[in-house]
PDB file of C-alpha atoms in Angstrom:
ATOM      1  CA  UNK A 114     147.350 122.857 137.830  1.00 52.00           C
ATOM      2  CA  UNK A 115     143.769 123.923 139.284  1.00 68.00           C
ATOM      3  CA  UNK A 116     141.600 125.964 137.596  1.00 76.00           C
ATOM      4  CA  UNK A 117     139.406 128.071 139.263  1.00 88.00           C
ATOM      5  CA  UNK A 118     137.243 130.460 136.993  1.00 93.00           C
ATOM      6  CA  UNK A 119     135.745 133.611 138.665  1.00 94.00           C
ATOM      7  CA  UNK A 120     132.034 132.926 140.133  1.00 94.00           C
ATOM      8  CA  UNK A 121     129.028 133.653 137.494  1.00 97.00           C
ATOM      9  CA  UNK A 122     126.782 136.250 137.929  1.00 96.00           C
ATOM     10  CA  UNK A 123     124.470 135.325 140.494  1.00 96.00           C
ATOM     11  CA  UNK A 124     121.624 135.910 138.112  1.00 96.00           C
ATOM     12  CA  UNK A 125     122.909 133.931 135.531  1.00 97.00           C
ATOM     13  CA  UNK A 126     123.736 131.001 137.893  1.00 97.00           C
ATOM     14  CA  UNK A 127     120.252 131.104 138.839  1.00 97.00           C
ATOM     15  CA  UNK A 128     118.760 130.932 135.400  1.00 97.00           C
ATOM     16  CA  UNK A 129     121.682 128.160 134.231  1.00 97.00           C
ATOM     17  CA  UNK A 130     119.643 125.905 137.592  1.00 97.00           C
ATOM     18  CA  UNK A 131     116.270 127.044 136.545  1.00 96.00           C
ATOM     19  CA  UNK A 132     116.781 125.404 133.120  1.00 97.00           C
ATOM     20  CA  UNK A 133     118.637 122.262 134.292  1.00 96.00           C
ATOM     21  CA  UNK A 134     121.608 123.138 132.575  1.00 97.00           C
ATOM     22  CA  UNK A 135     124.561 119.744 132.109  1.00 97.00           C
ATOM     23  CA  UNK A 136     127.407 120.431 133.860  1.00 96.00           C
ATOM     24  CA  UNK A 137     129.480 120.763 130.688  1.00 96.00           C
ATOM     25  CA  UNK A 138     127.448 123.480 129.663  1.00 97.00           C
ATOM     26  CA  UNK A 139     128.265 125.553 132.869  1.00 97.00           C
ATOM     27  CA  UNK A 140     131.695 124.732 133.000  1.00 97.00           C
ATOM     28  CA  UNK A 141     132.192 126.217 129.670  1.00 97.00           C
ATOM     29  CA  UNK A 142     129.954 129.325 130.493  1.00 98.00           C
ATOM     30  CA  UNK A 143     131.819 130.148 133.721  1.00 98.00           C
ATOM     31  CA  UNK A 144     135.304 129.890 131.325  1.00 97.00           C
ATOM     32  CA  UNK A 145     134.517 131.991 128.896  1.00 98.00           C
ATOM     33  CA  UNK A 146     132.618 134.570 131.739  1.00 98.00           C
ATOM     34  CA  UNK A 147     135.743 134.136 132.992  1.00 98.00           C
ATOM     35  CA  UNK A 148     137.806 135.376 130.051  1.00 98.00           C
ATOM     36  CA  UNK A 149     135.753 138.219 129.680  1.00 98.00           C
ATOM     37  CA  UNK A 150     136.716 139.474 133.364  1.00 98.00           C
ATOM     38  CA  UNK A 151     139.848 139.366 132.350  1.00 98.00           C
ATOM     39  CA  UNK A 152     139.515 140.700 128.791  1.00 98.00           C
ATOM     40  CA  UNK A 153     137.411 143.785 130.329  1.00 98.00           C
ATOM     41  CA  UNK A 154     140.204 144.398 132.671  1.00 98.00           C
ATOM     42  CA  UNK A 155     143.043 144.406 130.447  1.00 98.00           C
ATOM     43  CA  UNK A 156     141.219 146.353 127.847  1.00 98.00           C
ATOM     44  CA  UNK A 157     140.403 148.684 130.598  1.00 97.00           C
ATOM     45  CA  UNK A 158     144.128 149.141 131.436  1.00 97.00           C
ATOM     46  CA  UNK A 159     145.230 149.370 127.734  1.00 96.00           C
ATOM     47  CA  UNK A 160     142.198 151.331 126.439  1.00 95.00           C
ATOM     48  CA  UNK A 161     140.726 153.468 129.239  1.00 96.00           C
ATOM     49  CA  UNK A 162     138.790 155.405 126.241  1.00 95.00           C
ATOM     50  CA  UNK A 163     136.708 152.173 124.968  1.00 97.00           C
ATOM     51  CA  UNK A 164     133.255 152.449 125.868  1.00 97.00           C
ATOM     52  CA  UNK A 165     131.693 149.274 127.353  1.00 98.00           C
ATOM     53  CA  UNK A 166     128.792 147.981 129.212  1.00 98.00           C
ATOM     54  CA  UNK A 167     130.720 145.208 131.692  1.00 98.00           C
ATOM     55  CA  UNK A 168     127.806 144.048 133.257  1.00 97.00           C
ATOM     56  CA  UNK A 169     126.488 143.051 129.759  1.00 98.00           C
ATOM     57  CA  UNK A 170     129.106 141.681 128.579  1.00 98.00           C
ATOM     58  CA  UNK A 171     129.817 139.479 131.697  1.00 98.00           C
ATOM     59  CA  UNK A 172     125.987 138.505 131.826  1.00 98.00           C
ATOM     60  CA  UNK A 173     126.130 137.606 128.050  1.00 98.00           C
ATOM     61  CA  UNK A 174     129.437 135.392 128.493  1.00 98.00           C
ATOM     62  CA  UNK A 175     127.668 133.636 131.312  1.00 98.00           C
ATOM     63  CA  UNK A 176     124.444 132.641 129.108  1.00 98.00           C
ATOM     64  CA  UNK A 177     125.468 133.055 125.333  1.00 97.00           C
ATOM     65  CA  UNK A 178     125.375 129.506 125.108  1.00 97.00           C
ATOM     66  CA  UNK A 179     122.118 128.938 127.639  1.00 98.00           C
ATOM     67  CA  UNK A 180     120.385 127.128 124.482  1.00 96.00           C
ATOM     68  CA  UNK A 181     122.264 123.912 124.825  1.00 96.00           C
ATOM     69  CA  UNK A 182     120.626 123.435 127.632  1.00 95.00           C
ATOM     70  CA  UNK A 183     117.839 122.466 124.749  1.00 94.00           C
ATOM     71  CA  UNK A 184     120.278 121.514 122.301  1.00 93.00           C
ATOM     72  CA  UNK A 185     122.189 118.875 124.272  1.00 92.00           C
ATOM     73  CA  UNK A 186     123.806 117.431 120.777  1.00 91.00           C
ATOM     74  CA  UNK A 187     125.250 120.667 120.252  1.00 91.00           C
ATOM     75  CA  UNK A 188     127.466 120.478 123.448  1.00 88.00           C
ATOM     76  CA  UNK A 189     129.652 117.682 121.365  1.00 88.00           C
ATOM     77  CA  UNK A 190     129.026 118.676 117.877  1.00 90.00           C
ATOM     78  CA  UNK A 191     128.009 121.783 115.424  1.00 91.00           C
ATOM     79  CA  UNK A 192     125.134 123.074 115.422  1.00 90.00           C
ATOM     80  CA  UNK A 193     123.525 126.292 115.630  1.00 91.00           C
ATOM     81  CA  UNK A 194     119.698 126.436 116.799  1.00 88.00           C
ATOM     82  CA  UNK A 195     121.331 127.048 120.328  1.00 92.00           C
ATOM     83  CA  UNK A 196     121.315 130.524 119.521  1.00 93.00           C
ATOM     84  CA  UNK A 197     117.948 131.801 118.584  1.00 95.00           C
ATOM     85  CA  UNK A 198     116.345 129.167 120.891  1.00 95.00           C
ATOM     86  CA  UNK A 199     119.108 130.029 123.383  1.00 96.00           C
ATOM     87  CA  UNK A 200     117.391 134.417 122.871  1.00 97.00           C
ATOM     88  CA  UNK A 201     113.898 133.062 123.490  1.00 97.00           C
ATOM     89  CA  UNK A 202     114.461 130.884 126.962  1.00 97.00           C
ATOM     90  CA  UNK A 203     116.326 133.872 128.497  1.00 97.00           C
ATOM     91  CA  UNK A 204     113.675 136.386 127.480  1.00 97.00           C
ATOM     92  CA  UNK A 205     111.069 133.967 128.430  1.00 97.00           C
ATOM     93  CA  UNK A 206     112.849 133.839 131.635  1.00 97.00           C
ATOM     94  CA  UNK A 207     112.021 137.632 131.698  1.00 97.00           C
ATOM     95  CA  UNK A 208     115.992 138.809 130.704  1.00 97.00           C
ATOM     96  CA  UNK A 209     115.986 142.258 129.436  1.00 97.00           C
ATOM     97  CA  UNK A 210     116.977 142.150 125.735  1.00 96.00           C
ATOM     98  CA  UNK A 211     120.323 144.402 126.184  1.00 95.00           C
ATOM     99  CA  UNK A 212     121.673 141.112 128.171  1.00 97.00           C
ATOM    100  CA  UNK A 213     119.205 138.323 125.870  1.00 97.00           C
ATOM    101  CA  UNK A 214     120.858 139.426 122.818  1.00 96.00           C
ATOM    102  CA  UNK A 215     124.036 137.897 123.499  1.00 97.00           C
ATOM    103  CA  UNK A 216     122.867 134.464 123.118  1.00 96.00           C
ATOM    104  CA  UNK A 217     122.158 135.135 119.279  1.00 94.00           C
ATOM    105  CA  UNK A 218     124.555 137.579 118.339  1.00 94.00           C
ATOM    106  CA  UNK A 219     127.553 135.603 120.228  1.00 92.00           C
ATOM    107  CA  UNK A 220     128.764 134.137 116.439  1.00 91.00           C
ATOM    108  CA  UNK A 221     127.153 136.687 113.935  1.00 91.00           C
ATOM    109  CA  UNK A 222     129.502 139.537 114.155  1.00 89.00           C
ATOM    110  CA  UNK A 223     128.718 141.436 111.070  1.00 89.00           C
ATOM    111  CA  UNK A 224     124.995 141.729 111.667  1.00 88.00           C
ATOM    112  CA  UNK A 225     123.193 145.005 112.109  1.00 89.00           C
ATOM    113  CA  UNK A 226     123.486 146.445 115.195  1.00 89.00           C
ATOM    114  CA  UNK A 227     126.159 144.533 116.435  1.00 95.00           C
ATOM    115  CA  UNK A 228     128.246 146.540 119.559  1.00 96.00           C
ATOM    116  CA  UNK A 229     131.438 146.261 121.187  1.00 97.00           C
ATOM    117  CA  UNK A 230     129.640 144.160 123.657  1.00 98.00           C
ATOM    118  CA  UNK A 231     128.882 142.016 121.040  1.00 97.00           C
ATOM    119  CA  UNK A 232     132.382 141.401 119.574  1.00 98.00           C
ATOM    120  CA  UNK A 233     133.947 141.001 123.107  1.00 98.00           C
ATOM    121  CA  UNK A 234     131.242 138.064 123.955  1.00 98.00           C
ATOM    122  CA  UNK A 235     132.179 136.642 120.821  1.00 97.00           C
ATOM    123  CA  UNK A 236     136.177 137.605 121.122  1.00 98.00           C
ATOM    124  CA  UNK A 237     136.110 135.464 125.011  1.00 98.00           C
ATOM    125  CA  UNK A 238     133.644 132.550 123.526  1.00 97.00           C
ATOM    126  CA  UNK A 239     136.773 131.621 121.018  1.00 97.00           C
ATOM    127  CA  UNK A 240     139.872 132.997 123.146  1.00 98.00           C
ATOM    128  CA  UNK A 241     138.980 130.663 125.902  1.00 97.00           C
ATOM    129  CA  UNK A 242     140.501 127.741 124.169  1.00 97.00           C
ATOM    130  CA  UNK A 243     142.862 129.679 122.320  1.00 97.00           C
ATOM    131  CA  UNK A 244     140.910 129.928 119.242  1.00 97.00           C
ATOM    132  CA  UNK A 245     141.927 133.128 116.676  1.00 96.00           C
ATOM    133  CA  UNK A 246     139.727 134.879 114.851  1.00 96.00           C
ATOM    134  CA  UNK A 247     141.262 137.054 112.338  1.00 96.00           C
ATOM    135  CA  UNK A 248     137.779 138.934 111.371  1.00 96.00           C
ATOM    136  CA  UNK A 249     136.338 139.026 114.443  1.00 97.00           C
ATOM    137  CA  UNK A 250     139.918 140.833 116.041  1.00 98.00           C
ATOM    138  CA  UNK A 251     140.074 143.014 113.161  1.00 97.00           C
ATOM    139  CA  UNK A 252     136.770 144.320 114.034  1.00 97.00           C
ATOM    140  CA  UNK A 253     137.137 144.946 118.030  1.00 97.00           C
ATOM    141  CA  UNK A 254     141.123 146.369 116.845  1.00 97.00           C
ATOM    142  CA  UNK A 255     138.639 149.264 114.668  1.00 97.00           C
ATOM    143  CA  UNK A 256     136.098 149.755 117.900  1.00 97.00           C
ATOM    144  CA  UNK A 257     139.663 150.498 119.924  1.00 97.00           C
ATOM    145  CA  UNK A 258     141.168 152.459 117.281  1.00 97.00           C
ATOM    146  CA  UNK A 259     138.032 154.754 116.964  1.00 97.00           C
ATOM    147  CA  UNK A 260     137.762 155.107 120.880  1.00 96.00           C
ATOM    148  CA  UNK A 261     141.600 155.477 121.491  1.00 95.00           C
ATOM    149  CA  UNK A 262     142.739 157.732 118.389  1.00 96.00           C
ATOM    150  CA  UNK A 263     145.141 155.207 117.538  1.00 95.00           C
ATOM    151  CA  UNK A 264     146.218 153.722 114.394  1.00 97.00           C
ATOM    152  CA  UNK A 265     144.341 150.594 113.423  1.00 96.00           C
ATOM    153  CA  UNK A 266     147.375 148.364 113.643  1.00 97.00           C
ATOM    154  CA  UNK A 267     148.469 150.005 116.923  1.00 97.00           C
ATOM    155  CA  UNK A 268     145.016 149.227 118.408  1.00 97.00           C
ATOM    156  CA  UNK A 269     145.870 145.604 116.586  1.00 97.00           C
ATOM    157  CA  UNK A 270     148.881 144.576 118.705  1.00 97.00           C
ATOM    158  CA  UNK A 271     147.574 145.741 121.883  1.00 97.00           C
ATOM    159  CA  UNK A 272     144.910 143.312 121.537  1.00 98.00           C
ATOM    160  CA  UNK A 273     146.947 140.884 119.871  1.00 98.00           C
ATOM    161  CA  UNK A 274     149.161 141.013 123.493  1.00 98.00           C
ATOM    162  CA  UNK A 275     146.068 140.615 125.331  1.00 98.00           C
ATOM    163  CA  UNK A 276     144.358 137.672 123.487  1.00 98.00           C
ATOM    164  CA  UNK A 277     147.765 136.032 123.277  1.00 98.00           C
ATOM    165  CA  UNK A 278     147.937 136.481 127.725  1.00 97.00           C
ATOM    166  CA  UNK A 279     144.500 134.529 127.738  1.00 97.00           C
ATOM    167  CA  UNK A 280     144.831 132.155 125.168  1.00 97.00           C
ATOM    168  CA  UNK A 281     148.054 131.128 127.356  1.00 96.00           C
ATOM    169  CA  UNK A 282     145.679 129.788 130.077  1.00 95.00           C
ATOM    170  CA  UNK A 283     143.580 127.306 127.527  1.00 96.00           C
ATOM    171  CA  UNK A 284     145.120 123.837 128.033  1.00 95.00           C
ATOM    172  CA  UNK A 285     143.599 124.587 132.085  1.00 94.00           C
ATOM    173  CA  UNK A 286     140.553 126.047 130.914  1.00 96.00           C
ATOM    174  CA  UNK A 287     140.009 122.852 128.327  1.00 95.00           C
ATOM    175  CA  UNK A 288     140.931 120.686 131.145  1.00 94.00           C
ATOM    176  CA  UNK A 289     138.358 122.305 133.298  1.00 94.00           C
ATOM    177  CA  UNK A 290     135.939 121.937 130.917  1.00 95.00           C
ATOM    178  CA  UNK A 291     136.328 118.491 130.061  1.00 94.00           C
ATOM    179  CA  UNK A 292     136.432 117.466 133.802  1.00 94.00           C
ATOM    180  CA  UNK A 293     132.434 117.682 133.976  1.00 94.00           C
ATOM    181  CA  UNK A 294     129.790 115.267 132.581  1.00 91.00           C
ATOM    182  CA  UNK A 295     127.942 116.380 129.084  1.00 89.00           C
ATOM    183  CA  UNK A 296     125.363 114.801 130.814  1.00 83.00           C
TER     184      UNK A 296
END
């Protein structure tokens, strides 16, 4: 089976050239960009009430990880300073700081401040390859329960139905990935 991820936001294509992105780095920005498309659009169907800012949220899959592009090791392995290096190069690169933020906030879901936008960056950078993460559901489940009216556990299996429709998709999306050069 071929994969075929929607296209990145122009912008964001142009920034991921500007800084000589690898390959492997854009591959895995375009799959989780493309997760979020279809996260926003099921959410949209399930949860007309839930407030969100799709351009940001599609701009901030596209980049969160833009600091590997400086972090090369961190492509293959752990490693964090992707993220706060990751905030400078796109505000350097003149990127507002509603769509910079993603890039540091993409794994720190409790801190201050954090939005919906947030979460759902955070929700398509693990869903991609099928990863759960209880805490981090549990906390976009509240944001639809408060915007919805429904009960917290109601909000919890629509979700649960969507993540569980993307995460069906990951062996292609890993494949995809792992079809382009970390170099």
């Amino acid at each position: 089976m071929t994969f075929t991820p929607h296209p990145l936001p122009e912008p964001a294509a142009r920034l991921l050239a500007e800084v000589g992105a690898p390959a492997r780095l854009v591959a895995h920005l375009e799959l989780v960009h493309d997760v979020a498309v279809r996260l926003l659009d099921r959410l949209a169907d399930a949860c007309p009430d839930l407030a969100v800012d799709r351009e940001a949220v599609l701009f901030g899959a596209a980049t969160h990880d833009i600091g590997k592009a400086l972090h090369r090791h961190e492509l293959t392995g752990p490693g964090s300073a992707h993220e706060p290096d990751g905030h400078r190069l796109l505000r350097e690169h003149g990127v507002a700081e509603r769509l910079a933020r993603f890039a540091r906030t993409h794994a720190d879901w409790h801190a201050p401040g954090i939005g919906v936008e947030d979460l759902l960056v955070g929700l398509a950078d693990k869903i991609w390859k099928a990863r759960r993460a209880a805490d981090l559901e549990d906390l976009v489940a509240a944001r639809i329960a408060a915007a919805s009216g429904r009960e917290r556990w109601a909000a919890f299996l629509i979700l649960d139905d969507i993540l569980d429709a993307l995460a069906a998709d990951a062996d292609a999306r890993l494949a995809y990935q792992n079809a382009h050069p970390v170099d």
